[in-house]
mmCIF file of C-alpha atoms and ligand atoms in Angstrom:
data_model
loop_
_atom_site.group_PDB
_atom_site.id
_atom_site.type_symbol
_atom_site.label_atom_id
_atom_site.label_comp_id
_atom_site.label_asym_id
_atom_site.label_seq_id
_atom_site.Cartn_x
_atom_site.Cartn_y
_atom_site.Cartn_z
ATOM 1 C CA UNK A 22 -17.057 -5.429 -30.906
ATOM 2 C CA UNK A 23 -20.030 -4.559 -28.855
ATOM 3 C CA UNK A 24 -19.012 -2.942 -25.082
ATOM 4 C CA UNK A 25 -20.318 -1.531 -22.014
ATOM 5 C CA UNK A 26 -19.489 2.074 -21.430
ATOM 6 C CA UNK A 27 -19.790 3.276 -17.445
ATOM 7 C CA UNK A 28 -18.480 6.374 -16.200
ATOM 8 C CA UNK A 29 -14.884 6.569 -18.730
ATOM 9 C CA UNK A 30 -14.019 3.036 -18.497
ATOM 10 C CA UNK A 31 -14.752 0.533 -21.663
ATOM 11 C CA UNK A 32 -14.984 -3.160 -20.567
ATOM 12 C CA UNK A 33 -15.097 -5.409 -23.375
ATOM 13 C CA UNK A 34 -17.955 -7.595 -23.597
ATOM 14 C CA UNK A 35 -17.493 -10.726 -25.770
ATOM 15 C CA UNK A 36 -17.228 -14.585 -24.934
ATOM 16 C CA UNK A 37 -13.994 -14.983 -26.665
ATOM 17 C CA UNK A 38 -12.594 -12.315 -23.859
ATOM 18 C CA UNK A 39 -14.562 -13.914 -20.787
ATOM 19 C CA UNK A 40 -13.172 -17.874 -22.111
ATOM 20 C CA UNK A 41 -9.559 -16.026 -22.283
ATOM 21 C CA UNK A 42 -10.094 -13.981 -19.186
ATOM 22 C CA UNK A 43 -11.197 -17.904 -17.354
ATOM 23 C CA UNK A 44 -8.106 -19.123 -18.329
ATOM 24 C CA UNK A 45 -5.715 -16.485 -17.264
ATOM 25 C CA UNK A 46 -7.690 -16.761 -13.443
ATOM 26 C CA UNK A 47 -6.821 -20.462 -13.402
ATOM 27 C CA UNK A 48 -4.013 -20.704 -11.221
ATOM 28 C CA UNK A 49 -3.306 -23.920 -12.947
ATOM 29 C CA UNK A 50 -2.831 -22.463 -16.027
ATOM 30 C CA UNK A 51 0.755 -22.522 -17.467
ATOM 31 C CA UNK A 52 3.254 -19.894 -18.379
ATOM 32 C CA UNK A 53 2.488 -20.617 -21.901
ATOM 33 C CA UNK A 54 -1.323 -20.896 -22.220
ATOM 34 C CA UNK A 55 -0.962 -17.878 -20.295
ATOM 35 C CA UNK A 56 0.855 -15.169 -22.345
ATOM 36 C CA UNK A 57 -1.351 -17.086 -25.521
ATOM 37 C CA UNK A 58 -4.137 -15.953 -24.278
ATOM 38 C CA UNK A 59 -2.983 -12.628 -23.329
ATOM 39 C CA UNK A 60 -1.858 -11.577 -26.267
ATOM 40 C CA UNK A 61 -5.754 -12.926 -27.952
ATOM 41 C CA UNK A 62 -7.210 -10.605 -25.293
ATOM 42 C CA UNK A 63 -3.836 -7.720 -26.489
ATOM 43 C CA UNK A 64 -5.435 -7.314 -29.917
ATOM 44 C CA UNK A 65 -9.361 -6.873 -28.542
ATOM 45 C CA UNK A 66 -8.032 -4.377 -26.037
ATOM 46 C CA UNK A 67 -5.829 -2.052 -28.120
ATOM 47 C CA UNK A 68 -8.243 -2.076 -31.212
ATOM 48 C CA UNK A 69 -10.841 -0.525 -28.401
ATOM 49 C CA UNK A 70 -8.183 1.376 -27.062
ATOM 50 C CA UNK A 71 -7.469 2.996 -30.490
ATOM 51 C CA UNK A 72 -10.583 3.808 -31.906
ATOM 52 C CA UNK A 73 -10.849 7.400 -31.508
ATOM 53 C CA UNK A 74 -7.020 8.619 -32.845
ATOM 54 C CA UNK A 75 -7.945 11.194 -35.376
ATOM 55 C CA UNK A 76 -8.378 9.847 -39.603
ATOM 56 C CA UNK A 77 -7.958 11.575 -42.671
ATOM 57 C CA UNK A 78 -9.086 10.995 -46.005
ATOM 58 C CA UNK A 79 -6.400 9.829 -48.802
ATOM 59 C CA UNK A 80 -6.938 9.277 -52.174
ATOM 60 C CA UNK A 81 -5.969 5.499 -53.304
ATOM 61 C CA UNK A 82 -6.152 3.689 -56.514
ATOM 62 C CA UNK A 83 -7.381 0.196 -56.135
ATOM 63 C CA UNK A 84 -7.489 -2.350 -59.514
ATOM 64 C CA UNK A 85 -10.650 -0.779 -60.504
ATOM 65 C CA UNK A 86 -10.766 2.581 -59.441
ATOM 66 C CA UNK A 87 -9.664 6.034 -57.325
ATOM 67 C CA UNK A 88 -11.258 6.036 -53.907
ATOM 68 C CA UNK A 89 -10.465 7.932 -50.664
ATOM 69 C CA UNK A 90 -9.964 6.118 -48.127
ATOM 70 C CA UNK A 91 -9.726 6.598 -44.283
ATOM 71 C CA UNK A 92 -6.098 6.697 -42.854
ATOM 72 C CA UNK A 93 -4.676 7.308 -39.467
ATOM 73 C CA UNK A 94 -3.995 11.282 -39.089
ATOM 74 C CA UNK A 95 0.103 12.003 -40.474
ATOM 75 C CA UNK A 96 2.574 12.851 -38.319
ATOM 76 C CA UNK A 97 0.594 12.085 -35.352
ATOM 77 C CA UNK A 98 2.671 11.015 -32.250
ATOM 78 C CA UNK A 99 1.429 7.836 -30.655
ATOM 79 C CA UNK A 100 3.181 6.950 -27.296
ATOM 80 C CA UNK A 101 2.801 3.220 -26.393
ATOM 81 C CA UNK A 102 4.174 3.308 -22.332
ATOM 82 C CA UNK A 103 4.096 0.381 -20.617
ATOM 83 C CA UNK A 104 4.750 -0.005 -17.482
ATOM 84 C CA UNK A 105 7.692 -2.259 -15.891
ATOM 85 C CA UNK A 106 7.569 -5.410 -15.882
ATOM 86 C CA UNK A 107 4.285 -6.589 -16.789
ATOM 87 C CA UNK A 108 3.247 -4.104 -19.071
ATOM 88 C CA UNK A 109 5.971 -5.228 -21.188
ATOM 89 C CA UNK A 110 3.553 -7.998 -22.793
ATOM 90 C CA UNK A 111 1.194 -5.922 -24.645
ATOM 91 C CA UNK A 112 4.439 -3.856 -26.518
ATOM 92 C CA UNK A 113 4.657 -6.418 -29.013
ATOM 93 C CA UNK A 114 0.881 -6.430 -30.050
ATOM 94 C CA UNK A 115 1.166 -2.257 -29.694
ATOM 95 C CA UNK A 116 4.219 -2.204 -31.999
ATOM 96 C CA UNK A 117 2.178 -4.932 -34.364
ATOM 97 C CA UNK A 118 -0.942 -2.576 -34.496
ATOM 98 C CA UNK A 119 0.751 1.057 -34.407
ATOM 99 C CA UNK A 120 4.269 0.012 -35.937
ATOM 100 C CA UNK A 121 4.811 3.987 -35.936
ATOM 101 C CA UNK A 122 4.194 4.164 -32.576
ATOM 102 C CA UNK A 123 6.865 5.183 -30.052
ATOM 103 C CA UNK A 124 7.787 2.808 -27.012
ATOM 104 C CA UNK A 125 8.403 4.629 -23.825
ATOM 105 C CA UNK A 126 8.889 2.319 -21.166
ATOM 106 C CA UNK A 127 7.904 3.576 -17.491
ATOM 107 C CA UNK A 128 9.258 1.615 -14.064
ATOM 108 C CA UNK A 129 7.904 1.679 -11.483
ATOM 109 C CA UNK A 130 7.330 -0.855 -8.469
ATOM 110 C CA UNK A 131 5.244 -1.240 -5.791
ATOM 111 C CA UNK A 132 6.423 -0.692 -2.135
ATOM 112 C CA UNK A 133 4.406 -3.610 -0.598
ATOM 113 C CA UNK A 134 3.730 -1.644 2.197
ATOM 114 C CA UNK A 135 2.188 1.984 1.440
ATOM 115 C CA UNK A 136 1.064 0.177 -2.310
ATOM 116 C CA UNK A 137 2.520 3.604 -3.308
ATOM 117 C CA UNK A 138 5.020 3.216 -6.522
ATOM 118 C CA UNK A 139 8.424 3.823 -6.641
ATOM 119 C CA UNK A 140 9.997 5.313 -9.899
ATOM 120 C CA UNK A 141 13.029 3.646 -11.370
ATOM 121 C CA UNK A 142 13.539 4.729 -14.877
ATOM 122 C CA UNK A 143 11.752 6.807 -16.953
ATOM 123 C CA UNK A 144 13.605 8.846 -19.983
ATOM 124 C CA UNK A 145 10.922 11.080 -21.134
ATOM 125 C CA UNK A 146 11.470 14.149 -19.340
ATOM 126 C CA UNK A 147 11.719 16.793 -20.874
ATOM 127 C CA UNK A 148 11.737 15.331 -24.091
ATOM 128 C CA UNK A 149 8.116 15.956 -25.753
ATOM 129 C CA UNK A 150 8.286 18.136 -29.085
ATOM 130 C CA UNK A 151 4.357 18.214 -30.238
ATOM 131 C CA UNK A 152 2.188 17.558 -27.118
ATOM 132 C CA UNK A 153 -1.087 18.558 -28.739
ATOM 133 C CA UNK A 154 -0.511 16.404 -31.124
ATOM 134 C CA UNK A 155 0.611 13.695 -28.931
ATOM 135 C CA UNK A 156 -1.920 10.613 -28.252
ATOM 136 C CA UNK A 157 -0.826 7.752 -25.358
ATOM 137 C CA UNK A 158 -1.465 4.424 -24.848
ATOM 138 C CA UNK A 159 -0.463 3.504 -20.745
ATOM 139 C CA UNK A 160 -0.208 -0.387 -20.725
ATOM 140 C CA UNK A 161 -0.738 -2.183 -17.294
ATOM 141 C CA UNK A 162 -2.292 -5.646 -17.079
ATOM 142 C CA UNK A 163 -3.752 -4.748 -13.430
ATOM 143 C CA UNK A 164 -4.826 -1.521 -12.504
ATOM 144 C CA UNK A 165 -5.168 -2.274 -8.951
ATOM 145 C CA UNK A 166 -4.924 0.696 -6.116
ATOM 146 C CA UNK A 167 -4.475 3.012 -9.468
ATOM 147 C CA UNK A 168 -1.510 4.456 -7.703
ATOM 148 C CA UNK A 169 0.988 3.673 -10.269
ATOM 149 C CA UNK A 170 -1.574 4.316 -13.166
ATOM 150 C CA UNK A 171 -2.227 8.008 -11.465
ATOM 151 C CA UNK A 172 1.873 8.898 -11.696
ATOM 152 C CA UNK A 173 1.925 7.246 -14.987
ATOM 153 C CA UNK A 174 -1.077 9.536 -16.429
ATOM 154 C CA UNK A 175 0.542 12.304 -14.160
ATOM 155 C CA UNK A 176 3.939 12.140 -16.159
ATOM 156 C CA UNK A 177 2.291 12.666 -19.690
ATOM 157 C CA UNK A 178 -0.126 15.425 -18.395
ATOM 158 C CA UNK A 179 2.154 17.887 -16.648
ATOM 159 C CA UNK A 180 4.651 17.249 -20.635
ATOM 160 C CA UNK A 181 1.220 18.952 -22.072
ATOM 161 C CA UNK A 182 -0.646 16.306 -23.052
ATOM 162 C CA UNK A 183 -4.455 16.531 -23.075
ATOM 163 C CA UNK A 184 -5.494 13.914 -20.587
ATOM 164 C CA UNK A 185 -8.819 12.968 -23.674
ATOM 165 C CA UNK A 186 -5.697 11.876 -25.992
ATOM 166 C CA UNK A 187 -4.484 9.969 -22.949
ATOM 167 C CA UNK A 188 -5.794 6.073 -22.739
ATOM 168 C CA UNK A 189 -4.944 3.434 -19.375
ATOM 169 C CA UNK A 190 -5.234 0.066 -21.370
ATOM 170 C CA UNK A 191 -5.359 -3.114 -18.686
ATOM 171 C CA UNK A 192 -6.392 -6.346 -18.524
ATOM 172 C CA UNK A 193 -8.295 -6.743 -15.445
ATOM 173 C CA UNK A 194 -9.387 -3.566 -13.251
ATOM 174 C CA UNK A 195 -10.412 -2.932 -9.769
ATOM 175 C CA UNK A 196 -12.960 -0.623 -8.886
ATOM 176 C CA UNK A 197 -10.606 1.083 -6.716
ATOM 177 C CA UNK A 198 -8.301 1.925 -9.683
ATOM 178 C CA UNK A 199 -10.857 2.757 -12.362
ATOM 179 C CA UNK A 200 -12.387 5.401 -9.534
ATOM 180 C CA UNK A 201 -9.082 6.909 -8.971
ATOM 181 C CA UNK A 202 -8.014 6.867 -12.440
ATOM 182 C CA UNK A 203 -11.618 8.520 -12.769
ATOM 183 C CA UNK A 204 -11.776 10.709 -10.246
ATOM 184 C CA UNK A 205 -7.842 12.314 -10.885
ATOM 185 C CA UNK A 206 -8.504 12.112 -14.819
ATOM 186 C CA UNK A 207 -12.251 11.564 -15.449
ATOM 187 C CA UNK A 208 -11.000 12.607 -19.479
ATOM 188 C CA UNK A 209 -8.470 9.530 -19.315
ATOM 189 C CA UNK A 210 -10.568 6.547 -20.426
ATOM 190 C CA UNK A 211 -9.879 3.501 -19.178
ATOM 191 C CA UNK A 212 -10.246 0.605 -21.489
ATOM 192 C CA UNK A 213 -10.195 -3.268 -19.847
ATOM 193 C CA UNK A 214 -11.183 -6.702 -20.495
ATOM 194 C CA UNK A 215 -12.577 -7.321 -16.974
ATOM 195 C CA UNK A 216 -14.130 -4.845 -14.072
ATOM 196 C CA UNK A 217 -13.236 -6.843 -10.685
ATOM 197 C CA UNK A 218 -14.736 -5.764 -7.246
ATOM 198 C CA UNK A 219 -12.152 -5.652 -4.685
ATOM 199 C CA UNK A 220 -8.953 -5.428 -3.849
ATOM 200 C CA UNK A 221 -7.116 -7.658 -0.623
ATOM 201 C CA UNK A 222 -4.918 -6.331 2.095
ATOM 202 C CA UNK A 223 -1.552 -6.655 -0.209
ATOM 203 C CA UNK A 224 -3.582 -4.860 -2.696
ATOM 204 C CA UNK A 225 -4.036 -8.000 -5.165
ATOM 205 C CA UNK A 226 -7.396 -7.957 -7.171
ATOM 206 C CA UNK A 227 -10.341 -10.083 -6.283
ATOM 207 C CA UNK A 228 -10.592 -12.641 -7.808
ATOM 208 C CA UNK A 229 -7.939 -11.255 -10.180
ATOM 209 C CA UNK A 230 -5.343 -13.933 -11.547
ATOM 210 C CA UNK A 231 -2.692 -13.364 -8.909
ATOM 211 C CA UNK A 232 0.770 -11.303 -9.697
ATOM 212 C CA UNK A 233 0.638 -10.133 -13.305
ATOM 213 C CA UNK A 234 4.463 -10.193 -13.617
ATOM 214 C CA UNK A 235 5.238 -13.742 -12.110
ATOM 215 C CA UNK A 236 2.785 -15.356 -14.272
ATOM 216 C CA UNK A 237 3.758 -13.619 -17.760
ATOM 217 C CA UNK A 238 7.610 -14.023 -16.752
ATOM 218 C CA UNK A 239 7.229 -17.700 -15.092
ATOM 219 C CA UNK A 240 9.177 -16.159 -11.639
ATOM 220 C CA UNK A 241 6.397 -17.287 -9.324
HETATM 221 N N1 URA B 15 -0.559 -6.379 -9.654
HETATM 222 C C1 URA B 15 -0.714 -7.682 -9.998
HETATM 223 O O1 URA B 15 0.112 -8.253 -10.692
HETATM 224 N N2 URA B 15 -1.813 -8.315 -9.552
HETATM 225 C C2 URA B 15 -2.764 -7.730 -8.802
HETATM 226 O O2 URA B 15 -3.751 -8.375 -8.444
HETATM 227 C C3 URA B 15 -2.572 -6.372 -8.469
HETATM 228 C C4 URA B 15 -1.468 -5.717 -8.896
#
């Protein structure tokens, strides 16, 4: 898939994406169509996402004859952390992909009025055996202010983890975000299906598709 690299953020570039990202704007769009064409946008975005984890070469027998082939490092271990709620939408296609990844769920919500997040569960502490070893996938379909995406990044770094094994996978991002994901972690890339300019007062992206969350869930 071809993409546009600018400062560490990948932005996919491919019609399929932009007809799926059109969709997901639509405020008429149901709850259905929706998570449908999130999930067609899921598999674009972690394939990017996971193209630099570290191969090896095995030997395999096909019908004819003994090859080696490329395989995914052993014993490598791949976080998948999404973060609560709406992150919760790309685990599936994550555990589909990486099925030996490891889910680590993060929550976190906003408080509406410093946009600063407030941490409600997360039961990784402490728990990390292999962190140079250790490659992460943070899933967040809008990395708005970047706030939460900074403490999320934040809580794998300070465990030991080297922020270039460390990836912020989203759907749509703000400028905003992507320069303070870049600026606190310029090795963290950040890889998206849609750069957006601004942000409004409540800290929603322009144009965006509204609240992430209500529209996956159907709460709106
Ligand atoms: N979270 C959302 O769900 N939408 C935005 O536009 C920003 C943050």
């Amino acid at each position: 898939m071809e993409t546009l690299v600018k400062e560490n953020i990948t932005v996919l570039n491919h019609p399929l994406i932009k007809h799926n990202i059109a969709i997901l704007r639509d405020k008429n769009t149901s709850c259905e169509l929706f998570n449908s064409a999130l999930k067609r946008i899921a598999f674009a975005l972690f394939f990017e996402a996971s193209k630099y984890l570290p191969v090896e070469l095995k030997e395999i027998e096909t019908p004819i004859t003994t090859t080696k082939s490329e395989v995914i490092k052993n014993n490598l271990n791949i976080i998948v952390a999404p973060i609560l709620r709406a992150g919760l939408v790309f685990s599936d296609v994550a555990q589909t992909i990486l099925p030996f990844c490891h889910i680590h769920h993060l929550g976190m919500y906003r408080n509406e009025e410093t946009l600063e997040p407030i941490w409600y569960y997360n039961k990784m502490k402490g728990k990390l055996k292999d962190p140079d070893n250790t490659y992460v996938f943070i899933l967040d379909p809008m990395l708005a202010t970047g706030n939460s995406g900074y403490d999320a990044i934040h809580n794998f770094v300070k465990q030991g983890i080297n922020p270039k094994n460390i990836v912020f996978m989203c759907l749509i991002a703000a400028l905003n975000g992507v320069k303070k994901l870049n600026t606190s972690y310029p090795d963290v890339r950040v890889v998206t299906a849609q750069l957006d300019e601004a942000l409004n007062a409540k800290g929603y992206i322009i144009p965006g598709l509204g609240d992430a969350g209500d529209r996956i869930f159907n709460t709106l």
